[in-house]
XYZ file of C-alpha atoms in Angstrom:
657
model
C 0.000 0.000 0.000
C 1.092 3.582 -0.700
C 1.828 5.390 2.573
C 2.163 9.085 1.677
C 2.020 11.672 -1.117
C 5.747 11.479 -1.860
C 5.472 7.727 -2.381
C 2.363 8.272 -4.513
C 4.302 10.733 -6.710
C 7.171 8.287 -7.201
C 4.881 5.361 -7.991
C 2.819 7.483 -10.419
C 6.005 8.455 -12.292
C 6.955 4.787 -12.477
C 3.502 3.791 -13.759
C 3.672 6.517 -16.437
C 7.059 5.183 -17.542
C 5.674 1.624 -17.706
C 2.678 2.790 -19.745
C 4.873 4.754 -22.188
C 7.139 1.772 -22.840
C 4.213 -0.623 -23.220
C 1.710 1.416 -25.247
C 3.921 3.840 -27.170
C 7.339 2.239 -27.619
C 6.003 -1.336 -27.711
C 8.931 -2.239 -25.428
C 7.512 -3.368 -22.029
C 9.655 -2.902 -18.919
C 7.188 -4.670 -16.617
C 4.822 -7.630 -16.728
C 1.065 -7.097 -17.060
C 0.643 -8.294 -13.490
C 3.190 -5.789 -12.165
C 1.526 -2.968 -14.076
C -1.989 -3.896 -12.894
C -0.877 -4.231 -9.261
C 0.756 -0.804 -9.234
C -2.187 0.721 -11.120
C -4.684 -0.447 -8.486
C -2.465 0.679 -5.613
C -2.347 4.169 -7.081
C -6.085 4.169 -7.755
C -6.811 3.129 -4.165
C -4.660 5.966 -2.835
C -6.403 8.472 -5.138
C -9.858 7.328 -4.008
C -8.843 7.979 -0.410
C -7.091 11.269 -1.218
C -9.050 12.902 -4.093
C -7.470 16.311 -3.404
C -3.984 14.970 -4.135
C -4.619 13.369 -7.544
C -1.940 14.190 -10.131
C -3.810 15.211 -13.355
C -1.404 13.212 -15.557
C -1.802 9.995 -13.561
C -2.588 7.033 -15.892
C -5.734 6.413 -13.822
C -7.168 9.699 -15.104
C -7.198 8.655 -18.766
C -10.745 7.231 -18.727
C -13.521 9.339 -17.247
C -16.696 7.946 -15.726
C -19.228 10.084 -17.575
C -20.918 9.514 -20.927
C -21.370 12.636 -23.079
C -24.812 13.562 -24.404
C -23.277 15.076 -27.547
C -20.076 16.647 -28.821
C -19.605 20.380 -28.335
C -18.119 22.605 -31.016
C -14.722 24.132 -30.282
C -12.676 26.664 -32.277
C -9.027 26.087 -33.051
C -6.732 28.886 -31.938
C -5.147 28.744 -35.389
C -6.886 27.392 -38.465
C -6.163 23.819 -39.574
C -5.456 24.346 -43.264
C -5.838 21.900 -46.123
C -2.757 21.114 -48.205
C -2.466 21.527 -51.960
C -1.837 18.158 -53.625
C 0.846 17.234 -56.133
C 0.861 13.834 -57.830
C 4.075 13.449 -59.835
C 7.738 14.446 -60.052
C 7.040 17.212 -62.590
C 4.580 18.956 -60.253
C 7.074 18.459 -57.412
C 9.748 20.240 -59.451
C 7.345 23.105 -60.222
C 6.457 23.466 -56.535
C 10.112 23.414 -55.466
C 10.972 26.001 -58.128
C 8.310 28.358 -56.754
C 9.873 28.037 -53.307
C 13.389 28.630 -54.668
C 12.314 31.910 -56.287
C 11.952 33.397 -52.813
C 14.201 31.079 -50.794
C 16.926 29.747 -53.128
C 18.694 27.913 -50.301
C 15.565 26.365 -48.758
C 15.701 22.999 -46.999
C 12.676 20.830 -46.345
C 11.150 18.535 -43.737
C 9.208 15.557 -45.069
C 6.918 13.234 -43.143
C 4.456 10.466 -44.037
C 0.805 11.391 -44.540
C -1.170 8.829 -42.571
C -4.724 7.921 -43.523
C -6.484 8.645 -40.253
C -8.382 11.373 -38.384
C -6.716 14.747 -37.771
C -6.719 15.916 -34.151
C -5.631 19.215 -32.581
C -4.268 19.078 -29.014
C -3.896 22.261 -26.967
C -1.491 22.316 -24.022
C -1.054 25.208 -21.601
C 1.335 25.262 -18.654
C 2.267 21.741 -19.716
C -1.230 20.278 -19.180
C -3.521 18.942 -21.934
C -6.456 21.357 -22.004
C -8.472 20.355 -25.090
C -8.526 17.898 -27.970
C -10.525 18.910 -31.035
C -11.197 17.147 -34.337
C -10.306 18.982 -37.531
C -13.940 19.772 -38.446
C -14.070 22.493 -41.104
C -10.607 23.768 -40.183
C -12.031 26.658 -38.161
C -13.794 24.606 -35.504
C -14.280 20.932 -34.767
C -15.773 18.641 -32.153
C -14.400 18.658 -28.633
C -13.247 15.097 -27.853
C -10.946 15.714 -24.871
C -12.214 12.803 -22.687
C -11.830 10.424 -25.629
C -8.348 11.705 -26.504
C -7.189 11.238 -22.922
C -7.768 7.499 -23.279
C -5.155 7.262 -26.063
C -1.865 6.257 -24.386
C 0.311 8.030 -26.968
C -1.259 11.384 -26.061
C 0.614 12.612 -22.960
C -1.582 14.322 -20.407
C 1.361 16.515 -19.403
C 4.417 17.782 -21.312
C 7.457 19.795 -20.172
C 6.745 22.675 -22.595
C 5.058 25.342 -20.461
C 3.807 27.884 -23.004
C 0.512 27.520 -24.869
C 0.886 25.302 -27.930
C -1.348 23.424 -30.383
C 0.157 20.059 -31.381
C -1.483 18.458 -34.397
C -1.405 14.907 -35.598
C -3.304 11.923 -36.918
C -5.307 9.398 -34.907
C -4.762 6.027 -36.580
C -5.284 2.339 -36.040
C -3.094 -0.437 -37.427
C -4.367 -2.827 -40.072
C -4.020 -5.716 -37.602
C -6.042 -4.007 -34.860
C -8.631 -2.961 -37.447
C -9.125 -6.624 -38.406
C -9.498 -7.590 -34.736
C -12.145 -4.915 -34.141
C -14.149 -6.088 -37.159
C -13.936 -9.701 -36.000
C -15.354 -8.628 -32.628
C -18.120 -6.692 -34.394
C -18.995 -9.779 -36.443
C -19.381 -11.751 -33.219
C -21.618 -9.085 -31.695
C -23.582 -8.663 -34.989
C -22.610 -5.006 -35.404
C -21.974 -3.179 -38.674
C -18.384 -3.519 -39.858
C -15.987 -0.609 -40.342
C -15.079 -0.130 -44.007
C -11.370 0.528 -43.430
C -8.876 1.509 -40.679
C -9.575 5.201 -41.153
C -13.320 4.699 -40.544
C -12.484 2.575 -37.500
C -10.253 5.326 -36.079
C -12.922 7.989 -36.707
C -15.699 5.860 -35.222
C -13.608 5.009 -32.176
C -12.595 8.603 -31.464
C -16.183 9.838 -31.760
C -17.654 7.555 -29.098
C -19.767 9.448 -26.583
C -18.574 6.960 -23.969
C -14.777 7.410 -23.552
C -14.528 3.888 -22.144
C -15.366 2.490 -25.588
C -12.626 4.645 -27.128
C -10.212 3.277 -24.513
C -10.919 -0.280 -25.673
C -9.690 0.494 -29.198
C -5.932 0.544 -29.827
C -5.703 4.056 -31.217
C -2.415 5.861 -31.781
C -1.796 9.600 -32.078
C 1.084 10.496 -34.416
C 2.166 14.176 -34.390
C 2.799 15.900 -37.724
C 2.606 19.635 -37.107
C 1.882 22.671 -34.973
C -0.890 25.230 -34.751
C -0.802 28.232 -32.420
C 2.585 28.566 -30.717
C 5.296 31.051 -29.732
C 8.069 29.430 -31.785
C 9.071 32.118 -34.291
C 12.259 30.741 -35.828
C 14.546 27.746 -36.101
C 14.240 24.373 -37.805
C 10.878 22.637 -38.008
C 12.701 19.278 -38.218
C 14.460 19.915 -34.897
C 11.278 21.301 -33.337
C 9.075 18.316 -34.223
C 11.769 15.909 -33.019
C 11.968 17.802 -29.736
C 8.187 17.541 -29.317
C 8.346 13.783 -29.922
C 10.510 13.537 -26.802
C 7.556 14.725 -24.688
C 5.942 11.278 -24.649
C 4.258 11.105 -28.051
C 4.371 8.156 -30.423
C 7.660 8.497 -32.361
C 6.582 9.679 -35.832
C 8.285 7.376 -38.342
C 10.175 8.508 -41.441
C 10.365 12.211 -40.518
C 13.283 13.260 -42.710
C 15.351 16.393 -43.262
C 15.634 16.805 -47.045
C 18.124 19.361 -48.411
C 17.000 19.019 -52.043
C 14.483 17.565 -54.479
C 16.482 14.363 -54.930
C 16.201 13.344 -51.263
C 12.498 14.258 -51.307
C 11.847 12.030 -54.330
C 13.945 9.208 -52.853
C 11.886 9.224 -49.616
C 8.628 9.362 -51.610
C 9.643 6.347 -53.716
C 10.642 4.406 -50.601
C 7.289 5.066 -48.919
C 5.409 4.083 -52.099
C 7.240 0.723 -52.153
C 6.264 -0.078 -48.569
C 2.757 1.420 -48.446
C 0.989 -1.950 -48.774
C 3.040 -3.705 -46.076
C 3.416 -0.922 -43.493
C 1.161 -1.542 -40.432
C -0.516 1.879 -40.709
C -2.204 3.069 -43.920
C -0.280 5.748 -45.834
C -1.633 7.874 -48.676
C 1.258 10.260 -49.346
C 3.789 12.468 -47.647
C 3.907 16.090 -46.513
C 6.659 18.433 -47.694
C 7.274 21.762 -45.985
C 9.975 24.417 -45.806
C 12.122 23.605 -42.788
C 12.775 27.203 -41.729
C 9.969 28.291 -39.374
C 10.508 32.021 -39.986
C 10.207 31.412 -43.743
C 6.949 29.480 -43.163
C 5.474 32.471 -41.354
C 6.649 34.904 -44.053
C 5.138 32.836 -46.886
C 1.775 32.593 -45.140
C -1.374 31.149 -46.685
C -3.680 31.359 -49.685
C -7.468 31.247 -49.223
C -7.333 27.462 -48.786
C -3.815 26.296 -47.976
C -0.311 27.148 -46.740
C 2.150 28.350 -49.371
C 5.051 26.677 -47.568
C 3.786 23.086 -47.619
C 2.119 20.568 -49.911
C 1.020 16.921 -49.951
C 2.898 14.661 -52.371
C 0.230 12.008 -52.883
C 0.916 8.391 -53.716
C -0.218 6.995 -57.069
C -3.899 6.133 -56.961
C -4.842 2.485 -56.553
C -6.324 0.976 -59.701
C -8.875 -1.827 -59.981
C -11.190 -3.022 -62.735
C -14.965 -3.486 -62.732
C -17.895 -3.621 -65.141
C -20.363 -0.792 -65.833
C -23.877 -2.163 -65.240
C -25.879 0.985 -65.977
C -25.805 4.791 -65.935
C -27.630 6.993 -63.392
C -28.155 10.702 -64.042
C -27.685 13.098 -61.124
C -29.020 16.664 -61.200
C -26.987 19.081 -59.094
C -28.180 22.320 -57.526
C -26.729 24.315 -60.462
C -28.656 22.124 -62.914
C -25.609 20.275 -64.278
C -26.401 16.675 -65.240
C -23.661 14.298 -64.081
C -23.602 10.731 -65.439
C -22.695 8.200 -62.734
C -21.640 4.645 -63.560
C -23.268 1.885 -61.490
C -20.571 -0.792 -61.135
C -20.132 -4.375 -60.102
C -18.900 -3.849 -56.507
C -15.117 -3.939 -56.108
C -12.960 -3.386 -53.004
C -10.235 -0.727 -53.065
C -8.172 -0.132 -49.922
C -10.889 -1.509 -47.649
C -13.749 0.439 -49.252
C -16.416 -1.205 -51.420
C -16.845 0.811 -54.611
C -20.100 0.397 -56.547
C -20.390 3.819 -58.212
C -17.980 6.125 -60.022
C -18.415 9.516 -61.642
C -18.111 9.874 -65.404
C -17.967 13.689 -65.051
C -19.689 14.644 -68.335
C -20.662 13.323 -71.756
C -17.702 14.961 -73.462
C -15.469 12.842 -71.231
C -17.463 9.700 -72.088
C -17.084 10.327 -75.824
C -13.394 11.142 -75.533
C -12.667 7.911 -73.627
C -15.139 5.825 -75.677
C -16.849 4.348 -72.593
C -19.896 2.098 -72.997
C -22.362 0.265 -70.747
C -21.149 -3.322 -70.072
C -17.527 -2.202 -70.555
C -14.867 -3.487 -68.162
C -13.165 -0.301 -66.974
C -10.146 0.800 -64.932
C -11.146 2.641 -61.720
C -8.862 4.669 -59.467
C -9.364 5.873 -55.937
C -6.786 7.914 -54.037
C -7.509 8.502 -50.360
C -10.939 10.088 -49.993
C -11.130 11.206 -53.623
C -14.370 10.132 -55.353
C -13.673 7.013 -57.455
C -13.364 7.782 -61.146
C -13.130 5.783 -64.345
C -9.873 6.133 -66.247
C -10.556 4.109 -69.394
C -12.346 1.044 -70.778
C -10.457 -2.182 -71.506
C -11.557 -2.423 -75.126
C -9.842 -5.786 -75.676
C -12.455 -7.364 -73.356
C -15.472 -6.178 -75.378
C -17.724 -9.071 -76.417
C -20.434 -7.352 -78.460
C -22.863 -6.769 -75.553
C -21.660 -3.199 -74.990
C -24.197 -0.376 -75.348
C -23.476 3.241 -76.314
C -24.113 5.860 -73.623
C -26.552 8.358 -75.168
C -26.786 12.018 -74.133
C -30.123 12.740 -72.472
C -32.369 15.403 -73.983
C -34.826 15.676 -71.084
C -34.207 16.180 -67.369
C -34.556 12.816 -65.558
C -36.351 14.553 -62.677
C -38.654 17.238 -64.105
C -38.768 16.171 -67.766
C -37.933 19.631 -69.118
C -35.743 20.046 -72.186
C -32.030 20.156 -71.371
C -29.527 22.777 -72.508
C -26.739 20.949 -74.374
C -23.504 22.916 -74.018
C -20.026 22.108 -75.334
C -19.082 20.179 -72.191
C -21.987 20.359 -69.754
C -25.654 19.450 -70.039
C -27.936 21.512 -67.814
C -31.510 21.553 -66.624
C -32.555 25.202 -66.822
C -35.801 24.752 -64.916
C -35.221 26.673 -61.647
C -38.243 24.879 -60.180
C -36.829 21.425 -60.949
C -37.388 19.295 -57.879
C -33.796 17.996 -57.848
C -32.279 21.464 -58.186
C -34.470 22.988 -55.531
C -34.008 20.146 -53.049
C -30.235 20.110 -53.461
C -30.140 23.900 -53.037
C -32.192 23.786 -49.830
C -30.163 20.907 -48.383
C -26.929 22.802 -49.017
C -28.414 26.100 -47.778
C -29.300 24.469 -44.445
C -26.099 22.416 -44.054
C -23.490 22.958 -41.365
C -21.079 24.471 -43.868
C -23.720 27.023 -44.859
C -26.417 28.487 -42.535
C -26.367 25.482 -40.190
C -30.148 25.225 -39.736
C -30.378 22.549 -37.069
C -33.113 19.973 -37.687
C -33.268 20.531 -41.442
C -31.349 17.563 -42.804
C -31.836 15.771 -46.109
C -34.732 13.562 -44.927
C -36.649 16.504 -43.439
C -36.190 18.562 -46.621
C -37.481 15.591 -48.614
C -40.545 15.285 -46.346
C -41.334 19.023 -46.481
C -40.877 19.004 -50.240
C -43.064 15.944 -50.853
C -45.839 17.435 -48.720
C -45.630 20.691 -50.713
C -44.787 22.734 -47.603
C -41.670 24.126 -49.254
C -40.838 24.499 -52.930
C -37.850 26.874 -52.697
C -35.402 28.413 -50.220
C -37.655 31.381 -49.461
C -40.425 29.055 -48.241
C -38.236 28.196 -45.216
C -39.018 31.662 -43.862
C -42.776 31.184 -44.012
C -42.971 27.755 -42.336
C -46.103 27.395 -40.217
C -46.284 25.538 -36.897
C -49.727 24.065 -37.595
C -48.632 22.727 -40.991
C -45.570 21.062 -39.458
C -47.625 19.395 -36.722
C -49.780 17.686 -39.374
C -46.748 15.786 -40.684
C -45.967 12.241 -39.633
C -43.427 12.072 -36.803
C -43.693 15.749 -35.836
C -44.395 16.973 -32.310
C -44.511 20.524 -31.014
C -40.952 20.543 -29.632
C -39.469 19.334 -32.919
C -41.474 21.877 -34.911
C -40.655 24.772 -32.562
C -36.951 23.884 -32.672
C -36.938 23.992 -36.460
C -38.772 27.329 -36.569
C -36.293 28.757 -34.054
C -33.323 27.438 -36.060
C -34.641 29.171 -39.177
C -35.209 32.370 -37.196
C -31.616 32.169 -35.880
C -30.300 32.721 -39.405
C -31.464 36.332 -39.291
C -28.585 38.821 -38.954
C -26.108 36.052 -39.707
C -22.662 36.978 -41.018
C -22.738 37.921 -44.683
C -20.066 35.409 -45.721
C -22.176 32.529 -44.388
C -25.134 33.589 -46.546
C -22.893 33.937 -49.613
C -21.503 30.459 -48.961
C -25.027 29.069 -48.452
C -26.149 30.289 -51.878
C -23.965 27.608 -53.440
C -22.388 29.824 -56.094
C -20.238 27.671 -58.350
C -16.475 27.890 -57.520
C -17.191 30.050 -54.441
C -16.490 28.287 -51.146
C -16.059 29.461 -47.567
C -12.728 31.241 -48.038
C -13.854 33.062 -51.163
C -17.152 34.038 -49.484
C -15.252 35.611 -46.585
C -13.029 37.582 -48.940
C -16.011 38.831 -50.966
C -17.857 39.901 -47.810
C -14.786 41.622 -46.347
C -14.018 43.589 -49.518
C -17.473 44.418 -50.909
C -19.946 44.059 -48.053
C -23.609 44.126 -49.053
C -22.710 45.532 -52.484
C -21.159 42.274 -53.655
C -23.694 41.674 -56.433
C -23.299 45.245 -57.707
C -19.594 44.799 -58.442
C -18.075 44.376 -61.885
C -16.034 41.506 -63.249
C -12.845 43.622 -62.921
C -13.633 44.459 -59.279
C -13.918 40.773 -58.360
C -11.023 39.396 -60.392
C -8.758 41.969 -58.715
C -9.212 40.205 -55.365
C -6.323 38.090 -54.108
C -6.863 34.462 -55.122
C -9.733 35.133 -57.561
C -9.666 34.173 -61.227
C -11.881 34.892 -64.215
C -13.962 31.745 -63.685
C -14.770 32.673 -60.067
C -15.635 36.249 -61.018
C -17.908 35.052 -63.846
C -19.729 32.712 -61.441
C -20.498 35.558 -59.027
C -21.656 37.922 -61.794
C -23.816 35.289 -63.531
C -25.376 34.095 -60.277
C -26.252 37.659 -59.300
C -27.981 38.320 -62.633
C -29.947 35.043 -62.808
C -31.026 35.057 -59.154
C -31.495 38.783 -58.510
C -35.038 38.449 -57.115
C -34.077 35.574 -54.801
C -30.994 37.454 -53.539
C -32.911 40.688 -52.878
C -35.607 38.859 -50.910
C -33.097 36.850 -48.869
C -31.086 39.962 -48.031
C -34.306 41.674 -46.891
C -35.483 38.726 -44.759
C -32.135 37.739 -43.243
C -30.436 41.164 -43.016
C -26.928 39.658 -43.168
C -24.192 41.489 -41.280
C -21.240 42.713 -43.330
C -17.814 42.829 -41.620
C -17.160 46.076 -39.787
C -14.115 48.018 -40.909
C -11.894 49.206 -38.092
C -10.834 52.507 -39.672
C -12.939 55.471 -38.671
C -11.063 58.297 -40.352
C -10.017 58.559 -43.972
C -6.353 57.714 -44.567
C -4.037 57.855 -47.537
C -4.778 54.134 -48.028
C -8.590 54.405 -48.013
C -10.085 52.778 -51.145
C -6.596 52.191 -52.569
C -5.847 48.896 -54.315
C -2.490 47.523 -53.135
C -0.392 44.533 -54.187
C 2.239 42.996 -51.863
C 5.124 41.122 -53.473
C 8.551 39.755 -52.620
C 9.984 38.792 -49.219
C 9.095 41.362 -46.561
C 10.457 41.634 -43.021
C 7.034 40.842 -41.563
C 4.452 38.234 -42.669
C 2.358 39.474 -45.590
C -0.856 38.587 -43.731
C 0.070 41.038 -40.950
C 0.870 43.840 -43.385
C -2.270 43.103 -45.416
C -4.487 43.138 -42.291
C -3.064 46.500 -41.205
C -3.577 48.088 -44.617
C -7.109 46.659 -44.882
C -7.901 48.148 -41.456
C -6.895 51.499 -42.965
C -9.369 51.083 -45.823
C -7.127 49.496 -48.473
C -8.037 46.614 -50.781
C -5.310 43.975 -51.046
C -5.108 42.031 -54.316
C -2.624 39.624 -55.859
C -2.709 40.814 -59.472
C -1.108 43.983 -60.795
C -3.397 45.871 -63.191
C -4.180 49.397 -64.311
C -6.500 49.613 -61.270
C -3.598 49.065 -58.822
C -2.695 52.195 -56.816
C 0.418 50.992 -54.966
C 2.709 47.994 -55.031
C 4.652 47.271 -51.832
C 7.714 45.202 -52.617
C 10.444 43.323 -50.761
C 13.374 41.131 -51.753
C 12.999 39.048 -54.951
C 9.881 40.959 -56.032
C 10.041 39.529 -59.554
C 7.592 40.052 -62.416
C 4.928 41.946 -60.438
C 7.351 44.782 -59.751
C 8.386 44.807 -63.423
C 4.750 45.013 -64.507
C 4.055 47.809 -62.020
C 6.984 49.818 -63.392
C 5.779 49.223 -66.956
C 2.297 50.498 -66.002
C 3.878 53.424 -64.076
C 2.207 52.350 -60.819
C 3.631 53.891 -57.634
C 6.009 51.410 -55.945
C 6.922 51.412 -52.259
C 9.690 49.572 -50.484
C 9.227 48.809 -46.786
C 11.046 51.945 -45.668
C 8.763 54.110 -47.801
C 5.680 52.241 -46.568
C 6.715 52.733 -42.940
C 7.201 56.466 -43.557
C 3.666 56.731 -44.992
C 2.321 54.831 -41.971
C 4.239 57.133 -39.632
C 2.668 60.141 -41.387
C -0.705 58.577 -40.480
C 0.525 58.294 -36.835
C 0.661 54.506 -37.108
C 3.638 52.569 -35.779
C 4.046 49.080 -37.239
């Protein structure tokens, strides 16, 4: 028995060491019996002395409570998506872009595991929260579940606040064991190790999570105070804090070592215990990472070098036509089921009829299918040598499969132009109400279908005239359910403008683009010209055309929604006019401070920051290795400012930066 607190401390440290060697290093230093005996001695002492419990004690990994639901939690720093590259040519192009600014750049490469991303936040050395990736801005709070994973230390020696990010994974062997147990208990099987990891982490009862052999493998950092140094050295230092030792993390001085590591991982991907789907490449210098910053969607300093997609063959049984919310008809091949990387594939997109003609694909063809990670399976080509005369041509439809109206046959796309088409309207409403859009709780796909079939709604605007009595007449509806839905719809009033823009489902315009449009144009977004929009950082001609066309076609709908919802445009922080007010500015080259910081300051002073130099540009602020943008600005006789000149202008405005 443990006699006093000092003895309890010593025994707890010993138990933590035993657990680390057993669960993380797979190198036991004690027998199971010795571990269990010490564990129960410590637990007995803690039950008698609850005020003396050490938070990082192994007994504290599994809580007693069962959650009712998962709460949403914001990341301190966004979890960005990575741009993908798929071959050595794209790798060379990406490296060359880096070398333009950092000609002596080195890189850190690490495997990209096929699991569930998790963000851990530590403060004063103690694990405070664990949050799933979610939409990158916020995810689900799964701290009790994460604490059950032995390779997530409850306490680390680093005392400042820090977000440590990684992947929750499960080995192929443990995945098979879980599915065998589920067969015995007549439960649905997990499709693959990634699904098993996700399902295990998202158990409302942490004790169930504890039963699964999950591992947390660190791969990066979020919010932290580390401003310079080597990322390779930093991540290796963090791994010493009690985390699972991330395999294959490699310092790569050049493209040759990067390609060599990639080829090695590709060769072993099918035999390695944990599923791999690529590797991550990033600039090693942390200060350079911060200077390069981010695009709307991804970091400029890192990318994912994906493994070649896995190919299988199957037979096309028939073609199903899907009508999207923009009216585009997408042909989908119904296939003989085939397994690829643990997932059963029975459908694959054919994209459009131009693609079908180009590849000469027919019904009853045996075709090559690829699937890479979570990418939707797609058909590469038919195996024409296996044709036996039973093949049938795939004919372009002339009428909408849902509403029967005549289709618009374009060069590539086929569209249903009927705005009242049931498929278009339903898809629009489902997206409008989804979590990524207005997040109308209680208005999922099945509810939309029910409301639509009962003629209670026929378009988005009908959501704002829902009637309690009408809802109560529907099967399965009670007053609480109906009132909750009405309140959820009401809660969308005065919502942030970018959320409404995103909810409209404008083609090519996602969350990041919606935020930029709202921040730059406010409620006047649909009054702007093509040149106004294309001048925004990260916007191209296709995106600008989508916004303009959508505004023209749906003017009545937009006006009514803006009146009903009264969306809130971002508030600008500048009160007084400055020399930068309404000026269009381009930042280029390597500056002494991160571009995002400089851009935010100038925007707060009324400026519009864009990425393209044009005749509408007022200033270009340039640093080292400014390149072609500075040349173009000089050719157009646009005023150019180096950092010293910019700082002088700021000082004249009584702003110190």
